[in-house]
Short mmCIF file of C-alpha atoms in Angstrom, two decimals:
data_model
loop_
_atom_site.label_atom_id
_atom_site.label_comp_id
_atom_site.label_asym_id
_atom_site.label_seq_id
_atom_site.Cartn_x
_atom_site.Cartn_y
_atom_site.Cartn_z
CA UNK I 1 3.97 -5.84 -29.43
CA UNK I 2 4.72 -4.89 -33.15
CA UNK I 3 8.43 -3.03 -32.94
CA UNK I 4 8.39 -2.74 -36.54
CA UNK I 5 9.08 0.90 -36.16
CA UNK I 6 11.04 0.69 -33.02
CA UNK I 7 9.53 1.93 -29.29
CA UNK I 8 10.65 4.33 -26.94
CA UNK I 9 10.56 4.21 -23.33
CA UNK I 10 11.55 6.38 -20.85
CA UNK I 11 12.14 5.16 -17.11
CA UNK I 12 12.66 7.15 -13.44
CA UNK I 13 16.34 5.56 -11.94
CA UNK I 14 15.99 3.74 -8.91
CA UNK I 15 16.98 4.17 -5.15
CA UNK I 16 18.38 0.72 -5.50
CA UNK I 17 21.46 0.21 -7.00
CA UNK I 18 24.41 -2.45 -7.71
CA UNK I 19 27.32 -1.68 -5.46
CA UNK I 20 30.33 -2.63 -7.87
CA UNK I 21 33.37 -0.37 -7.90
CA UNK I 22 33.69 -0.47 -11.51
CA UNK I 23 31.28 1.76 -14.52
CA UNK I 24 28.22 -0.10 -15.37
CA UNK I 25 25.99 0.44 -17.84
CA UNK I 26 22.92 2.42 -16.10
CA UNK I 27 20.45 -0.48 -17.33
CA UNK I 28 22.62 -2.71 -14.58
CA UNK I 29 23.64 -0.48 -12.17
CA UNK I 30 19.86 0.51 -11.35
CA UNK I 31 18.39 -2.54 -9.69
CA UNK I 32 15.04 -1.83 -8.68
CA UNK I 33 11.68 -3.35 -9.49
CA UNK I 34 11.20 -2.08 -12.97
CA UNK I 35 14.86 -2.62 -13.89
CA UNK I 36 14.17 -6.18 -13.12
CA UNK I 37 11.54 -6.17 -15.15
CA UNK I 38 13.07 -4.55 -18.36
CA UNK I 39 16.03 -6.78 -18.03
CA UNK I 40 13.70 -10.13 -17.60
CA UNK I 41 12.23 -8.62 -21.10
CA UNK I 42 15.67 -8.23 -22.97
CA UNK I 43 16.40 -11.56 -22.27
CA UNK I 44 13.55 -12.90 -23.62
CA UNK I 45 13.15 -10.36 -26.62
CA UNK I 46 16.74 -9.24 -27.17
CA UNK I 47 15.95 -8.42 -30.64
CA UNK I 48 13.61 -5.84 -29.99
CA UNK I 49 13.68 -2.56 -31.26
CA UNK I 50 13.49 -0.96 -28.03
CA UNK I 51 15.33 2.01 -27.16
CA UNK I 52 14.91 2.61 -23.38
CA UNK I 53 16.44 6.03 -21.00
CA UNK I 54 16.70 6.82 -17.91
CA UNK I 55 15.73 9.86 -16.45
CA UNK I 56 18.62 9.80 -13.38
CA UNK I 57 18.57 12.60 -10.49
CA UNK I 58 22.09 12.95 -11.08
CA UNK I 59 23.00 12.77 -15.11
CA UNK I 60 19.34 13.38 -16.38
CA UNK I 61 18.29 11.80 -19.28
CA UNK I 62 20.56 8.88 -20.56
CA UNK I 63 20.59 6.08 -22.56
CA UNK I 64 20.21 2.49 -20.89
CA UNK I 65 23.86 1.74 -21.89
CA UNK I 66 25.14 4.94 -20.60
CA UNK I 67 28.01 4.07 -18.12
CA UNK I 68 27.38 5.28 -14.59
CA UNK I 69 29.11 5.01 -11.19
CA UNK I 70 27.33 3.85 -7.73
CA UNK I 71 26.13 7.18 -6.28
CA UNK I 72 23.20 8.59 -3.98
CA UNK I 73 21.37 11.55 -5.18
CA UNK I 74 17.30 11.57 -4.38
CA UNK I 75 15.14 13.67 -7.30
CA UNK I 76 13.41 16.29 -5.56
CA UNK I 77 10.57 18.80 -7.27
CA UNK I 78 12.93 21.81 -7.01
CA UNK I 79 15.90 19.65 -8.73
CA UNK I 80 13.22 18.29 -11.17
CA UNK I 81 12.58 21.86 -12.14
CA UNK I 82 16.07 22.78 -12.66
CA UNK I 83 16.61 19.75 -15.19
CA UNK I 84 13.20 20.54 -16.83
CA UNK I 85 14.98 22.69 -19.92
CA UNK I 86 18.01 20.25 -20.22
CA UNK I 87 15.74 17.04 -20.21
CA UNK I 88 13.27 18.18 -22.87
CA UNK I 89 16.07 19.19 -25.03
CA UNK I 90 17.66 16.01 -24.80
CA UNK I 91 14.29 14.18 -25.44
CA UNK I 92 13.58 16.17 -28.48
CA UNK I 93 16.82 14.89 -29.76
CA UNK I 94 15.75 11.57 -29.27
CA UNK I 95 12.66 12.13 -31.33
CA UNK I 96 14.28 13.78 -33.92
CA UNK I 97 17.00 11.08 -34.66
CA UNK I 98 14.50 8.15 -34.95
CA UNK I 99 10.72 7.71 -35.58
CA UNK I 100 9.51 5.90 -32.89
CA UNK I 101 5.82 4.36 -33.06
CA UNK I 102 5.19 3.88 -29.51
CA UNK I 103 6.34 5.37 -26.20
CA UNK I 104 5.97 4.51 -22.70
CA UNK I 105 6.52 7.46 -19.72
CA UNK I 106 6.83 5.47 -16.63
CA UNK I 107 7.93 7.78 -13.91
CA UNK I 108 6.67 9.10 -10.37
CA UNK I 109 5.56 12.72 -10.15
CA UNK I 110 8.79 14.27 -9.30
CA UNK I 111 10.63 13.03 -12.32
CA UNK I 112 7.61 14.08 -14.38
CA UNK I 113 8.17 17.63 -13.85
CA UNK I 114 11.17 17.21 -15.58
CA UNK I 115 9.50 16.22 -18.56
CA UNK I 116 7.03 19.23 -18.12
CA UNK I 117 5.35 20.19 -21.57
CA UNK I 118 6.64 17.11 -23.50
CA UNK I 119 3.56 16.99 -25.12
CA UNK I 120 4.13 19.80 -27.76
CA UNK I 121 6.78 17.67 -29.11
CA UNK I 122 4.88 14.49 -29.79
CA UNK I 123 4.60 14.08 -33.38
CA UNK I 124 1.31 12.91 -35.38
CA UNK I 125 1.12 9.13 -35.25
CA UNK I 126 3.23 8.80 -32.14
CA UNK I 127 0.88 6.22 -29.75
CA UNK I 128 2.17 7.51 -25.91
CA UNK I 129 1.19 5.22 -23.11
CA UNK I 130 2.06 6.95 -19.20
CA UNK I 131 2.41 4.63 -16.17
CA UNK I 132 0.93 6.01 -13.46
CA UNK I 133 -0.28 5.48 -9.86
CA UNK I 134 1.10 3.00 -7.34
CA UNK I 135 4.56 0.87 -7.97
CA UNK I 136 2.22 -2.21 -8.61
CA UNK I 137 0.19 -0.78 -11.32
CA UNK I 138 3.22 1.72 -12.78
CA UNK I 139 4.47 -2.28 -13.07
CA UNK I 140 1.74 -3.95 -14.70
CA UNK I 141 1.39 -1.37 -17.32
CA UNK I 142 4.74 -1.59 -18.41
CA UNK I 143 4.39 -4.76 -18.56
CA UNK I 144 1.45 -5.09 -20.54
CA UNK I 145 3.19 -2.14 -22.94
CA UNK I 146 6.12 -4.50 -23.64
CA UNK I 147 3.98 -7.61 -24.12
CA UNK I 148 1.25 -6.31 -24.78
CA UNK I 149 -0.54 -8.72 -22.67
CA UNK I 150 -0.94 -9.14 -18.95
CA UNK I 151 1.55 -11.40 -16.88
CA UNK I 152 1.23 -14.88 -17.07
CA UNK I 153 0.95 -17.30 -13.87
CA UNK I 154 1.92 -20.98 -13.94
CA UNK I 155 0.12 -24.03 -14.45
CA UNK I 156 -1.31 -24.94 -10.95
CA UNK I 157 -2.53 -21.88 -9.50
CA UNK I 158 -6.26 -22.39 -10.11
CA UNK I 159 -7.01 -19.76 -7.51
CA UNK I 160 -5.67 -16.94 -10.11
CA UNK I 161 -7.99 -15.05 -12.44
CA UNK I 162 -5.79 -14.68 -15.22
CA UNK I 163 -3.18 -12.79 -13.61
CA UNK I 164 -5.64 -10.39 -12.30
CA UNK I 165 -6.70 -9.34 -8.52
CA UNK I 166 -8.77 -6.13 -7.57
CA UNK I 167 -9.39 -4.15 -4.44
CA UNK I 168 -11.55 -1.32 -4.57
CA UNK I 169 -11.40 -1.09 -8.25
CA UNK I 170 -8.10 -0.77 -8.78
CA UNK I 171 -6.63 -3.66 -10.29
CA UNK I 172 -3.53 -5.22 -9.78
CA UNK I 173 -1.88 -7.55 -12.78
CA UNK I 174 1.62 -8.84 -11.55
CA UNK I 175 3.42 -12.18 -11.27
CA UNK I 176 4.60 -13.35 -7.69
CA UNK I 177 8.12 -12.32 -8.42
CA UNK I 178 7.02 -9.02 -9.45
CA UNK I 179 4.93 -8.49 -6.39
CA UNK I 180 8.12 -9.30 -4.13
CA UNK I 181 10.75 -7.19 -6.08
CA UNK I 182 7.61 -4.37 -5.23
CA UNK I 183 8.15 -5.21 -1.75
CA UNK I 184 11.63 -5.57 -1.63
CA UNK I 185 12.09 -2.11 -2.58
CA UNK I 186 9.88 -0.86 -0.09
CA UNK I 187 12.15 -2.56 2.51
CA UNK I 188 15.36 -1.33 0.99
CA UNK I 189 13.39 1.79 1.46
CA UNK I 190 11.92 1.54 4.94
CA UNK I 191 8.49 2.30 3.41
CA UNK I 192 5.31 1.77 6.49
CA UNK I 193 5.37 -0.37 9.09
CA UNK I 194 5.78 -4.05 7.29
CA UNK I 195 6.24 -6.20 10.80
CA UNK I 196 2.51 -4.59 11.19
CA UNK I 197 0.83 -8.43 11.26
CA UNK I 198 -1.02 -11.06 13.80
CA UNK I 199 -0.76 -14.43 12.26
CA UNK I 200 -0.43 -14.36 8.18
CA UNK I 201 2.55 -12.61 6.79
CA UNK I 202 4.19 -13.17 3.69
CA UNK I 203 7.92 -13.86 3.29
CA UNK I 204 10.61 -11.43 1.23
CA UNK I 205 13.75 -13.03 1.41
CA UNK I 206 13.83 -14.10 5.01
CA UNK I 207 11.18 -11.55 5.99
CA UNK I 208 8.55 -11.77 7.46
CA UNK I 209 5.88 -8.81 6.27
CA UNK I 210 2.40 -8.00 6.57
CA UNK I 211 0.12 -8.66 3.90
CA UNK I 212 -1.77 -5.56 3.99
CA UNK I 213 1.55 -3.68 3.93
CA UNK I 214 1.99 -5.87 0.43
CA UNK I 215 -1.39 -4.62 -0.95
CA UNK I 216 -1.37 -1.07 0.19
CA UNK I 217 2.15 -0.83 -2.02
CA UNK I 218 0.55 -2.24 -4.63
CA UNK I 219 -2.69 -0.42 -5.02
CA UNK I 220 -1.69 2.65 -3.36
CA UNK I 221 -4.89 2.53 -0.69
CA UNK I 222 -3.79 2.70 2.86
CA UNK I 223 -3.88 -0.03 5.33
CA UNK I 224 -6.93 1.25 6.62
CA UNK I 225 -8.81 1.51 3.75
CA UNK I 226 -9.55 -2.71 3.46
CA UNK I 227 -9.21 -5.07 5.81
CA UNK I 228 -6.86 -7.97 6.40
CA UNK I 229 -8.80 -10.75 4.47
CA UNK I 230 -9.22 -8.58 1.28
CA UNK I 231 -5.33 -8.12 1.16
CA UNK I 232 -5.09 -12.31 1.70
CA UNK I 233 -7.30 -12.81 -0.89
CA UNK I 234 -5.90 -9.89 -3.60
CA UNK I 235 -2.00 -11.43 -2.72
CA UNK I 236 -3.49 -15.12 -3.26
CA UNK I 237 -5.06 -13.92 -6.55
CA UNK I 238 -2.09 -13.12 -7.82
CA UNK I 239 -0.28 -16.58 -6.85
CA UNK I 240 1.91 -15.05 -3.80
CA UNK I 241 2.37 -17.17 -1.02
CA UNK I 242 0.91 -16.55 2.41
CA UNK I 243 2.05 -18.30 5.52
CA UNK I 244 0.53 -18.55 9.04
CA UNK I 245 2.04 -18.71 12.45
#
């Protein structure tokens, strides 16, 4: 991607959160899927003109190196509303101080009513890019907005079409360690019914899950919209292991 004059992106917190006693800047402290992600990026790219914030249930919207304490607030629609006014102040600030040439909304539709009307203050020239739909592909287009490129697999897994798997048209494009921070969240969560499975089941951690319960978080669809051997085949498409009993 060509930072030459800068990016802005603007992230939802996460449910999932480092524990430590002490302040921690929010880019740390939140520890879910896409935090994963955007810290996997800085490492590679830390020279990037990025500027990233957080829109957080609890202090609104702050900078990635704003320093936060472990708490447990949920955003809600009514609490989205209230923060709507205070939010879109803060993010015309933002605009105002720098000229960004890119930005990236990635954020569920609770937090986006706090952003409500945002559009009126996007200035000429300003490219905007929103990450939508299910955890998987919110995922894979912020990661093809910070690359600007899908994921890559390794050597080796033949099976793979570039990166790429799709189940009733709607396409997936995630690395295997991408796919399990998805469903590690949803755990950490208690999201559907993941011990759902007969005899494949893929592992998270020392889990053993269903593979349709994978796919369905990463498309969206419901388990009973595609049948066991589709979600096999999307998960093996995208390089993720799948075991049998």
């Amino acid at each position: 991607m060509n930072f030459e004059h800068g990016n802005l992106l603007i992230v939802a917190c996460s449910q999932r959160k480092r524990s430590d006693a002490d302040l921690l800047p929010a880019i740390e402290r939140y520890d879910g899927p896409v935090f994963r992600l955007l810290r996997r990026f800085l490492r590679k790219q830390p020279a990037a003109p990025l500027d990233i914030y957080i829109l957080s249930a609890k202090f609104g919207l702050i900078s990635s190196e704003y320093l936060i304490p472990d708490y447990d607030r949920r955003m809600t629609k009514t609490h989205s509303r209230q923060l709507q006014p205070e939010v879109i102040a803060k993010f015309e600030e933002i605009l105002n101080v720098k000229s960004y040439q890119k930005l990236c909304l990635c954020l569920g539709r609770d937090y986006f009513l706090a952003l409500d009307k945002y559009d009126i203050l996007i200035k000429s020239g300003l490219s905007v890019r929103i990450a939508t739909g299910s955890l998987g592909k919110k995922l894979a287009t912020l990661h093809d907005w910070l690359y600007g490129k899908p994921p890559e697999l390794a050597i080796g897994q033949a099976i793979a079409l570039q990166g790429k798997a799709c189940l009733k048209r709607i396409e997936v494009a995630m690395t295997p360690a991408q796919v399990l921070d998805v469903a590690r969240q949803a755990l950490a969560e208690g999201k559907g019914n993941p011990a759902s499975y007969q005899s494949w089941y893929v592992l998270v951690g020392d889990r053993r899950v269903s593979p349709k319960w994978v796919v369905s978080l990463l498309t969206g669809l419901p388990v009973s919209d595609f049948h066991s051997s589709a979600a096999r085949r999307m998960l093996q498409q995208l390089g993720v292991e799948i075991y049998r009993e």
